[in-house]
Coordinates of C-alpha atoms in Angstrom, one line a residue:
L1114 CA -133.6 93.1 39.1
H1115 CA -130.4 95.3 37.9
F1116 CA -127.6 93.5 36.7
I1117 CA -124.5 95.9 35.7
L1118 CA -122.6 95.2 32.8
E1119 CA -120.6 98.2 32.3
G1120 CA -119.0 101.2 34.5
E1121 CA -120.0 101.4 38.5
E1122 CA -123.3 103.2 40.0
H1123 CA -123.8 103.9 43.3
M1124 CA -127.5 103.3 44.5
E1125 CA -128.7 104.5 47.6
Y1126 CA -131.4 102.1 49.2
A1127 CA -133.9 102.1 52.1
D1128 CA -137.0 100.5 53.4
I1129 CA -139.5 102.7 53.0
R1130 CA -141.1 102.5 56.7
H1131 CA -138.4 104.5 57.4
L1132 CA -138.8 107.3 54.8
S1133 CA -141.3 109.9 54.3
Q1134 CA -143.6 109.6 50.9
K1135 CA -142.6 113.3 49.6
Q1136 CA -145.3 112.6 46.3
G1137 CA -147.6 109.9 45.4
Y1138 CA -147.5 106.7 43.5
D1139 CA -147.0 108.7 40.1
E1140 CA -148.2 105.3 37.5
E1141 CA -146.9 107.3 34.1
N1142 CA -143.7 107.3 35.2
D1143 CA -143.5 104.5 37.5
V1144 CA -141.9 106.6 40.8
C1145 CA -142.8 107.2 44.2
L1146 CA -140.8 110.0 45.8
Y1147 CA -139.5 109.5 49.8
E1148 CA -137.2 111.5 51.7
G1149 CA -134.8 110.4 54.4
G1150 CA -131.6 108.8 54.6
G1151 CA -130.4 105.2 53.5
S1152 CA -127.5 103.3 52.1
V1153 CA -125.2 103.2 49.7
L1154 CA -124.3 100.4 47.4
L1155 CA -121.1 100.8 45.2
C1156 CA -121.9 98.4 42.0
R1157 CA -119.6 96.9 39.4
P1158 CA -119.7 95.2 36.5
G1159 CA -121.3 91.5 37.2
D1160 CA -123.3 92.9 40.0
F1161 CA -126.6 93.0 40.6
Y1162 CA -129.5 93.9 43.1
I1163 CA -133.0 92.9 43.3
A1164 CA -135.5 96.1 44.4
Y1165 CA -138.8 94.8 46.2
P1166 CA -141.4 96.6 46.3
Q1167 CA -140.8 97.5 50.2
D1168 CA -137.3 99.0 48.8
A1169 CA -136.9 102.4 48.2
H1170 CA -133.7 103.0 46.0
K1171 CA -132.2 105.6 43.9
P1172 CA -129.7 105.6 41.3
C1173 CA -126.5 107.8 42.3
G1174 CA -124.3 108.0 39.4
N1175 CA -121.4 106.7 38.4
G1176 CA -119.3 109.9 40.5
G1177 CA -117.9 110.3 36.7
G1178 CA -116.5 107.0 36.0
S1179 CA -117.1 105.2 32.9
P1180 CA -120.4 105.1 31.2
L1181 CA -122.8 103.0 32.7
R1182 CA -124.7 99.8 30.8

């Protein structure tokens, strides 16, 4: 669950079945890398999203706007 308190965040997401795995799961850093395209979601204060295991997700930053919290 990701909940935006302040600022804005662009989040890219895609179903992992539509991506190519670039690097296997890294347990220490809790990350698995994929290649491919996805959709971008703009999250603003009060927004939330849930990322399920089949959802690859990548924070894309806030575009130089206000700090994200």
